[in-house]
JSON list of C-alpha atoms in Angstrom, two decimals:
[
{"chain": "A", "resi": 1, "resn": "MET", "atom": "CA", "xyz": [11.22, 18.04, -2.53]},
{"chain": "A", "resi": 2, "resn": "LYS", "atom": "CA", "xyz": [8.43, 19.47, -0.38]},
{"chain": "A", "resi": 3, "resn": "THR", "atom": "CA", "xyz": [4.77, 20.15, -1.07]},
{"chain": "A", "resi": 4, "resn": "ASP", "atom": "CA", "xyz": [4.05, 23.62, -2.47]},
{"chain": "A", "resi": 5, "resn": "ARG", "atom": "CA", "xyz": [0.96, 25.59, -1.43]},
{"chain": "A", "resi": 6, "resn": "GLU", "atom": "CA", "xyz": [1.49, 28.21, -4.10]},
{"chain": "A", "resi": 7, "resn": "LEU", "atom": "CA", "xyz": [1.40, 25.52, -6.79]},
{"chain": "A", "resi": 8, "resn": "SER", "atom": "CA", "xyz": [-1.95, 24.30, -5.46]},
{"chain": "A", "resi": 9, "resn": "LYS", "atom": "CA", "xyz": [-3.34, 27.85, -5.44]},
{"chain": "A", "resi": 10, "resn": "ARG", "atom": "CA", "xyz": [-2.26, 28.44, -9.04]},
{"chain": "A", "resi": 11, "resn": "LEU", "atom": "CA", "xyz": [-3.80, 25.19, -10.22]},
{"chain": "A", "resi": 12, "resn": "ILE", "atom": "CA", "xyz": [-7.12, 25.89, -8.50]},
{"chain": "A", "resi": 13, "resn": "GLU", "atom": "CA", "xyz": [-7.29, 29.48, -9.77]},
{"chain": "A", "resi": 14, "resn": "ALA", "atom": "CA", "xyz": [-6.50, 28.42, -13.33]},
{"chain": "A", "resi": 15, "resn": "ALA", "atom": "CA", "xyz": [-9.10, 25.65, -13.23]},
{"chain": "A", "resi": 16, "resn": "LEU", "atom": "CA", "xyz": [-11.80, 28.03, -12.00]},
{"chain": "A", "resi": 17, "resn": "GLN", "atom": "CA", "xyz": [-10.86, 30.58, -14.65]},
{"chain": "A", "resi": 18, "resn": "GLY", "atom": "CA", "xyz": [-11.18, 27.80, -17.21]},
{"chain": "A", "resi": 19, "resn": "GLY", "atom": "CA", "xyz": [-14.80, 27.22, -16.28]},
{"chain": "A", "resi": 20, "resn": "ALA", "atom": "CA", "xyz": [-14.64, 24.71, -13.43]},
{"chain": "A", "resi": 21, "resn": "SER", "atom": "CA", "xyz": [-17.10, 25.26, -10.60]},
{"chain": "A", "resi": 22, "resn": "LEU", "atom": "CA", "xyz": [-15.05, 23.20, -8.14]},
{"chain": "A", "resi": 23, "resn": "ALA", "atom": "CA", "xyz": [-11.36, 22.31, -8.02]},
{"chain": "A", "resi": 24, "resn": "GLU", "atom": "CA", "xyz": [-9.10, 20.37, -5.66]},
{"chain": "A", "resi": 25, "resn": "VAL", "atom": "CA", "xyz": [-5.37, 19.59, -5.64]},
{"chain": "A", "resi": 26, "resn": "PHE", "atom": "CA", "xyz": [-3.69, 16.67, -3.90]},
{"chain": "A", "resi": 27, "resn": "GLN", "atom": "CA", "xyz": [0.10, 16.80, -3.48]},
{"chain": "A", "resi": 28, "resn": "SER", "atom": "CA", "xyz": [2.46, 14.16, -2.13]},
{"chain": "A", "resi": 29, "resn": "ALA", "atom": "CA", "xyz": [6.22, 14.35, -1.57]},
{"chain": "A", "resi": 30, "resn": "SER", "atom": "CA", "xyz": [8.55, 11.85, 0.04]},
{"chain": "A", "resi": 31, "resn": "SER", "atom": "CA", "xyz": [12.23, 11.16, 0.67]},
{"chain": "A", "resi": 32, "resn": "SER", "atom": "CA", "xyz": [13.90, 7.96, 1.79]},
{"chain": "A", "resi": 33, "resn": "LYS", "atom": "CA", "xyz": [17.28, 6.54, 2.78]},
{"chain": "A", "resi": 34, "resn": "SER", "atom": "CA", "xyz": [18.23, 2.88, 2.96]},
{"chain": "A", "resi": 35, "resn": "ALA", "atom": "CA", "xyz": [21.34, 0.79, 3.54]},
{"chain": "A", "resi": 36, "resn": "ASP", "atom": "CA", "xyz": [22.34, -2.87, 3.22]},
{"chain": "A", "resi": 37, "resn": "VAL", "atom": "CA", "xyz": [25.17, -4.25, 5.36]},
{"chain": "A", "resi": 38, "resn": "LEU", "atom": "CA", "xyz": [27.08, -7.51, 4.98]},
{"chain": "A", "resi": 39, "resn": "GLY", "atom": "CA", "xyz": [30.06, -8.59, 7.06]},
{"chain": "A", "resi": 40, "resn": "GLY", "atom": "CA", "xyz": [30.07, -5.27, 8.88]},
{"chain": "A", "resi": 41, "resn": "LYS", "atom": "CA", "xyz": [30.50, -3.33, 5.64]},
{"chain": "A", "resi": 42, "resn": "VAL", "atom": "CA", "xyz": [28.02, -1.25, 3.68]},
{"chain": "A", "resi": 43, "resn": "GLU", "atom": "CA", "xyz": [27.05, -3.19, 0.56]},
{"chain": "A", "resi": 44, "resn": "ALA", "atom": "CA", "xyz": [24.59, -0.62, -0.77]},
{"chain": "A", "resi": 45, "resn": "ALA", "atom": "CA", "xyz": [23.25, 2.79, 0.23]},
{"chain": "A", "resi": 46, "resn": "GLU", "atom": "CA", "xyz": [20.49, 4.67, -1.51]},
{"chain": "A", "resi": 47, "resn": "SER", "atom": "CA", "xyz": [18.70, 8.01, -1.17]},
{"chain": "A", "resi": 48, "resn": "SER", "atom": "CA", "xyz": [15.65, 8.92, -3.24]},
{"chain": "A", "resi": 49, "resn": "SER", "atom": "CA", "xyz": [12.80, 11.40, -3.40]},
{"chain": "A", "resi": 50, "resn": "THR", "atom": "CA", "xyz": [9.43, 11.53, -5.11]},
{"chain": "A", "resi": 51, "resn": "PHE", "atom": "CA", "xyz": [6.87, 14.24, -5.83]},
{"chain": "A", "resi": 52, "resn": "GLY", "atom": "CA", "xyz": [3.51, 14.28, -7.53]},
{"chain": "A", "resi": 53, "resn": "TYR", "atom": "CA", "xyz": [0.22, 16.15, -7.67]},
{"chain": "A", "resi": 54, "resn": "GLY", "atom": "CA", "xyz": [-3.23, 15.65, -9.05]},
{"chain": "A", "resi": 55, "resn": "LEU", "atom": "CA", "xyz": [-5.99, 18.10, -9.98]},
{"chain": "A", "resi": 56, "resn": "ARG", "atom": "CA", "xyz": [-9.65, 17.16, -9.97]},
{"chain": "A", "resi": 57, "resn": "ILE", "atom": "CA", "xyz": [-12.51, 19.44, -10.96]},
{"chain": "A", "resi": 58, "resn": "VAL", "atom": "CA", "xyz": [-16.21, 19.62, -11.56]},
{"chain": "A", "resi": 59, "resn": "LYS", "atom": "CA", "xyz": [-17.26, 21.52, -14.68]},
{"chain": "A", "resi": 60, "resn": "ASP", "atom": "CA", "xyz": [-20.86, 21.61, -15.87]},
{"chain": "A", "resi": 61, "resn": "GLY", "atom": "CA", "xyz": [-21.57, 18.80, -13.43]},
{"chain": "A", "resi": 62, "resn": "ARG", "atom": "CA", "xyz": [-18.87, 16.59, -14.99]},
{"chain": "A", "resi": 63, "resn": "PRO", "atom": "CA", "xyz": [-15.67, 15.40, -13.27]},
{"chain": "A", "resi": 64, "resn": "GLY", "atom": "CA", "xyz": [-12.20, 15.91, -14.71]},
{"chain": "A", "resi": 65, "resn": "PHE", "atom": "CA", "xyz": [-8.79, 14.74, -13.53]},
{"chain": "A", "resi": 66, "resn": "SER", "atom": "CA", "xyz": [-5.12, 14.90, -14.45]},
{"chain": "A", "resi": 67, "resn": "TYR", "atom": "CA", "xyz": [-1.77, 14.62, -12.68]},
{"chain": "A", "resi": 68, "resn": "SER", "atom": "CA", "xyz": [1.99, 15.11, -13.03]},
{"chain": "A", "resi": 69, "resn": "ASN", "atom": "CA", "xyz": [5.25, 14.84, -11.11]},
{"chain": "A", "resi": 70, "resn": "ASN", "atom": "CA", "xyz": [6.64, 18.04, -12.62]},
{"chain": "A", "resi": 71, "resn": "PRO", "atom": "CA", "xyz": [5.56, 21.48, -11.32]},
{"chain": "A", "resi": 72, "resn": "ASP", "atom": "CA", "xyz": [6.41, 22.96, -14.72]},
{"chain": "A", "resi": 73, "resn": "ASP", "atom": "CA", "xyz": [3.54, 20.95, -16.21]},
{"chain": "A", "resi": 74, "resn": "ALA", "atom": "CA", "xyz": [0.94, 22.93, -14.24]},
{"chain": "A", "resi": 75, "resn": "SER", "atom": "CA", "xyz": [-0.65, 24.62, -17.26]},
{"chain": "A", "resi": 76, "resn": "ALA", "atom": "CA", "xyz": [-0.85, 21.36, -19.20]},
{"chain": "A", "resi": 77, "resn": "VAL", "atom": "CA", "xyz": [-2.39, 19.61, -16.19]},
{"chain": "A", "resi": 78, "resn": "VAL", "atom": "CA", "xyz": [-5.12, 22.26, -15.98]},
{"chain": "A", "resi": 79, "resn": "ASP", "atom": "CA", "xyz": [-5.83, 22.03, -19.72]},
{"chain": "A", "resi": 80, "resn": "THR", "atom": "CA", "xyz": [-5.99, 18.22, -19.63]},
{"chain": "A", "resi": 81, "resn": "THR", "atom": "CA", "xyz": [-8.23, 18.22, -16.56]},
{"chain": "A", "resi": 82, "resn": "LEU", "atom": "CA", "xyz": [-10.68, 20.63, -18.18]},
{"chain": "A", "resi": 83, "resn": "ALA", "atom": "CA", "xyz": [-10.63, 18.61, -21.39]},
{"chain": "A", "resi": 84, "resn": "THR", "atom": "CA", "xyz": [-11.30, 15.27, -19.69]},
{"chain": "A", "resi": 85, "resn": "SER", "atom": "CA", "xyz": [-14.40, 16.65, -18.01]},
{"chain": "A", "resi": 86, "resn": "ALA", "atom": "CA", "xyz": [-16.03, 17.06, -21.42]},
{"chain": "A", "resi": 87, "resn": "HIS", "atom": "CA", "xyz": [-15.88, 13.29, -21.91]},
{"chain": "A", "resi": 88, "resn": "SER", "atom": "CA", "xyz": [-17.26, 12.36, -18.48]},
{"chain": "A", "resi": 89, "resn": "ALA", "atom": "CA", "xyz": [-20.85, 11.70, -17.50]},
{"chain": "A", "resi": 90, "resn": "ALA", "atom": "CA", "xyz": [-22.61, 14.39, -15.53]},
{"chain": "A", "resi": 91, "resn": "ASP", "atom": "CA", "xyz": [-23.40, 13.60, -11.89]},
{"chain": "A", "resi": 92, "resn": "GLU", "atom": "CA", "xyz": [-25.43, 16.02, -9.78]},
{"chain": "A", "resi": 93, "resn": "ALA", "atom": "CA", "xyz": [-24.08, 14.41, -6.59]},
{"chain": "A", "resi": 94, "resn": "LEU", "atom": "CA", "xyz": [-20.49, 15.46, -7.28]},
{"chain": "A", "resi": 95, "resn": "GLY", "atom": "CA", "xyz": [-18.95, 17.77, -4.70]},
{"chain": "A", "resi": 96, "resn": "LEU", "atom": "CA", "xyz": [-15.92, 18.56, -2.58]},
{"chain": "A", "resi": 97, "resn": "PRO", "atom": "CA", "xyz": [-15.45, 18.64, 1.20]},
{"chain": "A", "resi": 98, "resn": "VAL", "atom": "CA", "xyz": [-15.57, 21.93, 3.06]},
{"chain": "A", "resi": 99, "resn": "SER", "atom": "CA", "xyz": [-12.96, 23.15, 5.51]},
{"chain": "A", "resi": 100, "resn": "GLN", "atom": "CA", "xyz": [-13.34, 21.70, 9.00]},
{"chain": "A", "resi": 101, "resn": "ALA", "atom": "CA", "xyz": [-11.27, 20.87, 12.04]},
{"chain": "A", "resi": 102, "resn": "ALA", "atom": "CA", "xyz": [-9.28, 17.65, 11.78]},
{"chain": "A", "resi": 103, "resn": "PRO", "atom": "CA", "xyz": [-7.66, 15.67, 14.59]},
{"chain": "A", "resi": 104, "resn": "ASP", "atom": "CA", "xyz": [-3.89, 15.95, 14.95]},
{"chain": "A", "resi": 105, "resn": "VAL", "atom": "CA", "xyz": [-2.63, 12.38, 14.54]},
{"chain": "A", "resi": 106, "resn": "ALA", "atom": "CA", "xyz": [0.99, 11.95, 15.61]},
{"chain": "A", "resi": 107, "resn": "THR", "atom": "CA", "xyz": [2.76, 10.23, 12.72]},
{"chain": "A", "resi": 108, "resn": "PHE", "atom": "CA", "xyz": [6.03, 12.19, 12.48]},
{"chain": "A", "resi": 109, "resn": "ASP", "atom": "CA", "xyz": [9.37, 11.51, 14.16]},
{"chain": "A", "resi": 110, "resn": "ALA", "atom": "CA", "xyz": [12.10, 14.10, 13.59]},
{"chain": "A", "resi": 111, "resn": "ARG", "atom": "CA", "xyz": [14.75, 11.50, 14.43]},
{"chain": "A", "resi": 112, "resn": "VAL", "atom": "CA", "xyz": [13.66, 9.43, 11.43]},
{"chain": "A", "resi": 113, "resn": "SER", "atom": "CA", "xyz": [13.40, 12.45, 9.13]},
{"chain": "A", "resi": 114, "resn": "GLU", "atom": "CA", "xyz": [16.84, 13.80, 10.09]},
{"chain": "A", "resi": 115, "resn": "MET", "atom": "CA", "xyz": [18.67, 10.46, 10.03]},
{"chain": "A", "resi": 116, "resn": "THR", "atom": "CA", "xyz": [21.86, 10.58, 7.94]},
{"chain": "A", "resi": 117, "resn": "GLU", "atom": "CA", "xyz": [22.96, 7.90, 5.48]},
{"chain": "A", "resi": 118, "resn": "GLN", "atom": "CA", "xyz": [25.69, 6.95, 7.93]},
{"chain": "A", "resi": 119, "resn": "GLY", "atom": "CA", "xyz": [23.12, 6.61, 10.68]},
{"chain": "A", "resi": 120, "resn": "VAL", "atom": "CA", "xyz": [20.95, 4.33, 8.57]},
{"chain": "A", "resi": 121, "resn": "ALA", "atom": "CA", "xyz": [23.97, 2.16, 7.76]},
{"chain": "A", "resi": 122, "resn": "GLY", "atom": "CA", "xyz": [24.79, 1.95, 11.46]},
{"chain": "A", "resi": 123, "resn": "LEU", "atom": "CA", "xyz": [21.30, 0.68, 12.23]},
{"chain": "A", "resi": 124, "resn": "ALA", "atom": "CA", "xyz": [21.57, -1.92, 9.47]},
{"chain": "A", "resi": 125, "resn": "GLY", "atom": "CA", "xyz": [24.80, -3.02, 11.13]},
{"chain": "A", "resi": 126, "resn": "GLN", "atom": "CA", "xyz": [22.93, -3.49, 14.40]},
{"chain": "A", "resi": 127, "resn": "VAL", "atom": "CA", "xyz": [20.50, -5.81, 12.63]},
{"chain": "A", "resi": 128, "resn": "GLU", "atom": "CA", "xyz": [23.37, -7.97, 11.38]},
{"chain": "A", "resi": 129, "resn": "GLN", "atom": "CA", "xyz": [25.09, -7.98, 14.78]},
{"chain": "A", "resi": 130, "resn": "GLY", "atom": "CA", "xyz": [21.88, -9.06, 16.49]},
{"chain": "A", "resi": 131, "resn": "ALA", "atom": "CA", "xyz": [21.70, -12.12, 14.25]},
{"chain": "A", "resi": 132, "resn": "LEU", "atom": "CA", "xyz": [25.35, -13.15, 14.46]},
{"chain": "A", "resi": 133, "resn": "ALA", "atom": "CA", "xyz": [25.46, -12.80, 18.25]},
{"chain": "A", "resi": 134, "resn": "PHE", "atom": "CA", "xyz": [22.43, -15.02, 18.77]},
{"chain": "A", "resi": 135, "resn": "ASP", "atom": "CA", "xyz": [23.90, -18.46, 18.01]},
{"chain": "A", "resi": 136, "resn": "SER", "atom": "CA", "xyz": [27.20, -19.87, 16.74]},
{"chain": "A", "resi": 137, "resn": "ARG", "atom": "CA", "xyz": [25.29, -21.92, 14.17]},
{"chain": "A", "resi": 138, "resn": "LEU", "atom": "CA", "xyz": [24.53, -18.77, 12.20]},
{"chain": "A", "resi": 139, "resn": "SER", "atom": "CA", "xyz": [26.73, -19.30, 9.16]},
{"chain": "A", "resi": 140, "resn": "LYS", "atom": "CA", "xyz": [25.86, -16.38, 6.93]},
{"chain": "A", "resi": 141, "resn": "ILE", "atom": "CA", "xyz": [23.70, -13.33, 6.44]},
{"chain": "A", "resi": 142, "resn": "ARG", "atom": "CA", "xyz": [22.01, -12.85, 3.10]},
{"chain": "A", "resi": 143, "resn": "LYS", "atom": "CA", "xyz": [21.18, -9.20, 3.70]},
{"chain": "A", "resi": 144, "resn": "ALA", "atom": "CA", "xyz": [20.70, -6.88, 6.68]},
{"chain": "A", "resi": 145, "resn": "SER", "atom": "CA", "xyz": [18.84, -3.69, 5.82]},
{"chain": "A", "resi": 146, "resn": "ALA", "atom": "CA", "xyz": [17.47, -0.54, 7.41]},
{"chain": "A", "resi": 147, "resn": "SER", "atom": "CA", "xyz": [15.41, 2.24, 5.84]},
{"chain": "A", "resi": 148, "resn": "MET", "atom": "CA", "xyz": [13.92, 5.62, 6.78]},
{"chain": "A", "resi": 149, "resn": "ARG", "atom": "CA", "xyz": [11.11, 7.40, 4.91]},
{"chain": "A", "resi": 150, "resn": "THR", "atom": "CA", "xyz": [9.51, 10.82, 5.34]},
{"chain": "A", "resi": 151, "resn": "SER", "atom": "CA", "xyz": [6.36, 11.85, 3.47]},
{"chain": "A", "resi": 152, "resn": "GLN", "atom": "CA", "xyz": [4.24, 14.99, 3.19]},
{"chain": "A", "resi": 153, "resn": "VAL", "atom": "CA", "xyz": [0.68, 15.37, 1.95]},
{"chain": "A", "resi": 154, "resn": "LEU", "atom": "CA", "xyz": [-1.18, 18.58, 1.12]},
{"chain": "A", "resi": 155, "resn": "ILE", "atom": "CA", "xyz": [-4.85, 18.83, 0.12]},
{"chain": "A", "resi": 156, "resn": "MET", "atom": "CA", "xyz": [-6.37, 22.14, -0.96]},
{"chain": "A", "resi": 157, "resn": "ASN", "atom": "CA", "xyz": [-9.65, 22.94, -2.69]},
{"chain": "A", "resi": 158, "resn": "SER", "atom": "CA", "xyz": [-11.81, 25.81, -3.89]},
{"chain": "A", "resi": 159, "resn": "LYS", "atom": "CA", "xyz": [-14.22, 25.47, -0.94]},
{"chain": "A", "resi": 160, "resn": "GLY", "atom": "CA", "xyz": [-11.57, 26.61, 1.52]},
{"chain": "A", "resi": 161, "resn": "LEU", "atom": "CA", "xyz": [-10.20, 23.28, 2.65]},
{"chain": "A", "resi": 162, "resn": "VAL", "atom": "CA", "xyz": [-6.45, 23.25, 3.37]},
{"chain": "A", "resi": 163, "resn": "GLN", "atom": "CA", "xyz": [-5.08, 20.21, 5.18]},
{"chain": "A", "resi": 164, "resn": "SER", "atom": "CA", "xyz": [-1.57, 18.81, 5.39]},
{"chain": "A", "resi": 165, "resn": "PHE", "atom": "CA", "xyz": [0.43, 16.33, 7.41]},
{"chain": "A", "resi": 166, "resn": "ARG", "atom": "CA", "xyz": [3.87, 14.78, 7.67]},
{"chain": "A", "resi": 167, "resn": "ALA", "atom": "CA", "xyz": [4.57, 11.13, 8.42]},
{"chain": "A", "resi": 168, "resn": "THR", "atom": "CA", "xyz": [7.63, 8.97, 8.92]},
{"chain": "A", "resi": 169, "resn": "THR", "atom": "CA", "xyz": [8.32, 5.26, 8.66]},
{"chain": "A", "resi": 170, "resn": "CYS", "atom": "CA", "xyz": [11.39, 3.28, 9.65]},
{"chain": "A", "resi": 171, "resn": "SER", "atom": "CA", "xyz": [12.00, -0.41, 9.05]},
{"chain": "A", "resi": 172, "resn": "ALA", "atom": "CA", "xyz": [14.55, -3.19, 9.36]},
{"chain": "A", "resi": 173, "resn": "ASN", "atom": "CA", "xyz": [14.79, -6.61, 7.74]},
{"chain": "A", "resi": 174, "resn": "ILE", "atom": "CA", "xyz": [17.27, -9.46, 7.47]},
{"chain": "A", "resi": 175, "resn": "MET", "atom": "CA", "xyz": [17.65, -12.95, 6.03]},
{"chain": "A", "resi": 176, "resn": "ALA", "atom": "CA", "xyz": [19.88, -15.26, 8.09]},
{"chain": "A", "resi": 177, "resn": "VAL", "atom": "CA", "xyz": [21.15, -18.79, 7.46]},
{"chain": "A", "resi": 178, "resn": "ALA", "atom": "CA", "xyz": [21.81, -21.36, 10.21]},
{"chain": "A", "resi": 179, "resn": "GLU", "atom": "CA", "xyz": [23.70, -24.61, 9.54]},
{"chain": "A", "resi": 180, "resn": "GLU", "atom": "CA", "xyz": [24.23, -27.81, 11.54]},
{"chain": "A", "resi": 181, "resn": "GLY", "atom": "CA", "xyz": [25.07, -31.36, 10.51]},
{"chain": "A", "resi": 182, "resn": "GLY", "atom": "CA", "xyz": [24.66, -30.68, 6.81]},
{"chain": "A", "resi": 183, "resn": "ASP", "atom": "CA", "xyz": [21.28, -29.01, 7.34]},
{"chain": "A", "resi": 184, "resn": "ALA", "atom": "CA", "xyz": [20.82, -25.34, 6.41]},
{"chain": "A", "resi": 185, "resn": "GLN", "atom": "CA", "xyz": [17.76, -23.24, 7.21]},
{"chain": "A", "resi": 186, "resn": "LEU", "atom": "CA", "xyz": [16.66, -19.68, 6.50]},
{"chain": "A", "resi": 187, "resn": "GLY", "atom": "CA", "xyz": [15.14, -17.28, 9.00]},
{"chain": "A", "resi": 188, "resn": "TRP", "atom": "CA", "xyz": [13.65, -13.86, 8.26]},
{"chain": "A", "resi": 189, "resn": "GLY", "atom": "CA", "xyz": [13.25, -10.87, 10.56]},
{"chain": "A", "resi": 190, "resn": "TYR", "atom": "CA", "xyz": [11.28, -7.68, 9.97]},
{"chain": "A", "resi": 191, "resn": "SER", "atom": "CA", "xyz": [9.92, -4.74, 11.94]},
{"chain": "A", "resi": 192, "resn": "SER", "atom": "CA", "xyz": [8.58, -1.28, 11.10]},
{"chain": "A", "resi": 193, "resn": "GLY", "atom": "CA", "xyz": [7.07, 1.70, 12.85]},
{"chain": "A", "resi": 194, "resn": "ARG", "atom": "CA", "xyz": [6.30, 5.40, 12.61]},
{"chain": "A", "resi": 195, "resn": "TYR", "atom": "CA", "xyz": [8.85, 6.19, 15.31]},
{"chain": "A", "resi": 196, "resn": "LEU", "atom": "CA", "xyz": [12.48, 5.13, 15.68]},
{"chain": "A", "resi": 197, "resn": "ARG", "atom": "CA", "xyz": [11.78, 3.91, 19.21]},
{"chain": "A", "resi": 198, "resn": "GLU", "atom": "CA", "xyz": [9.27, 1.40, 17.84]},
{"chain": "A", "resi": 199, "resn": "VAL", "atom": "CA", "xyz": [11.93, -0.64, 16.02]},
{"chain": "A", "resi": 200, "resn": "ASP", "atom": "CA", "xyz": [14.52, -2.67, 17.95]},
{"chain": "A", "resi": 201, "resn": "PHE", "atom": "CA", "xyz": [17.10, -3.20, 15.22]},
{"chain": "A", "resi": 202, "resn": "ARG", "atom": "CA", "xyz": [19.21, -5.76, 17.09]},
{"chain": "A", "resi": 203, "resn": "GLN", "atom": "CA", "xyz": [16.08, -7.70, 18.00]},
{"chain": "A", "resi": 204, "resn": "VAL", "atom": "CA", "xyz": [15.12, -7.97, 14.34]},
{"chain": "A", "resi": 205, "resn": "GLY", "atom": "CA", "xyz": [18.41, -9.77, 13.74]},
{"chain": "A", "resi": 206, "resn": "SER", "atom": "CA", "xyz": [17.89, -11.99, 16.77]},
{"chain": "A", "resi": 207, "resn": "ASP", "atom": "CA", "xyz": [14.40, -12.91, 15.59]},
{"chain": "A", "resi": 208, "resn": "ALA", "atom": "CA", "xyz": [15.73, -14.02, 12.21]},
{"chain": "A", "resi": 209, "resn": "ALA", "atom": "CA", "xyz": [18.47, -16.09, 13.85]},
{"chain": "A", "resi": 210, "resn": "ARG", "atom": "CA", "xyz": [16.00, -17.71, 16.24]},
{"chain": "A", "resi": 211, "resn": "ARG", "atom": "CA", "xyz": [13.69, -18.70, 13.41]},
{"chain": "A", "resi": 212, "resn": "ALA", "atom": "CA", "xyz": [16.57, -20.15, 11.40]},
{"chain": "A", "resi": 213, "resn": "THR", "atom": "CA", "xyz": [17.94, -22.23, 14.28]},
{"chain": "A", "resi": 214, "resn": "GLN", "atom": "CA", "xyz": [14.48, -23.45, 15.26]},
{"chain": "A", "resi": 215, "resn": "MET", "atom": "CA", "xyz": [14.11, -24.94, 11.78]},
{"chain": "A", "resi": 216, "resn": "LEU", "atom": "CA", "xyz": [17.32, -26.98, 11.99]},
{"chain": "A", "resi": 217, "resn": "GLY", "atom": "CA", "xyz": [16.50, -30.68, 11.93]},
{"chain": "A", "resi": 218, "resn": "ALA", "atom": "CA", "xyz": [12.87, -30.02, 11.03]},
{"chain": "A", "resi": 219, "resn": "ARG", "atom": "CA", "xyz": [11.00, -32.85, 9.32]}
]
């Protein structure tokens, strides 16, 4: 699900019509894909999405707030927000930001956002391969995982502010076991970044294997 500007407009208009002097809506939406690989096979694959929004107002100098994850609850959210303001303490310093230029911070990678479930599973496989290829003493992999997440944020208020951005995150992690002479040790590898190029999936596996083998014989 994506953020919805029309929903924000409706919430703000309804809040103002209900007596609020100021109103602001914050929306957040995200989607993610993840995969676990063991022995070269996909053990688990998951896709999920989230959405939510919150409305805050100032009415008679008093703040009010409510939220939901269902767009169909918009009217109830407005009513609850207006009602909560009646039970809040007045504060003459309350206000909302005005519209102004904001820097464009690069946090979005289309390659992460468009990654398929099969692609995520392939990257998890690279993590496992990186560990197993590092040292023959690697006896087992507990879990090799990869995940991709895309998020959107939209902020809109009654003073003309409209700001939004998209961001991505990708990550890899693994737990590896090394054994020698009756000794077994665990090693963990993890990496994350905004961009796909920032994560070396095979290296994450190698890091876990290196840590596990370095612990062999430790006292």
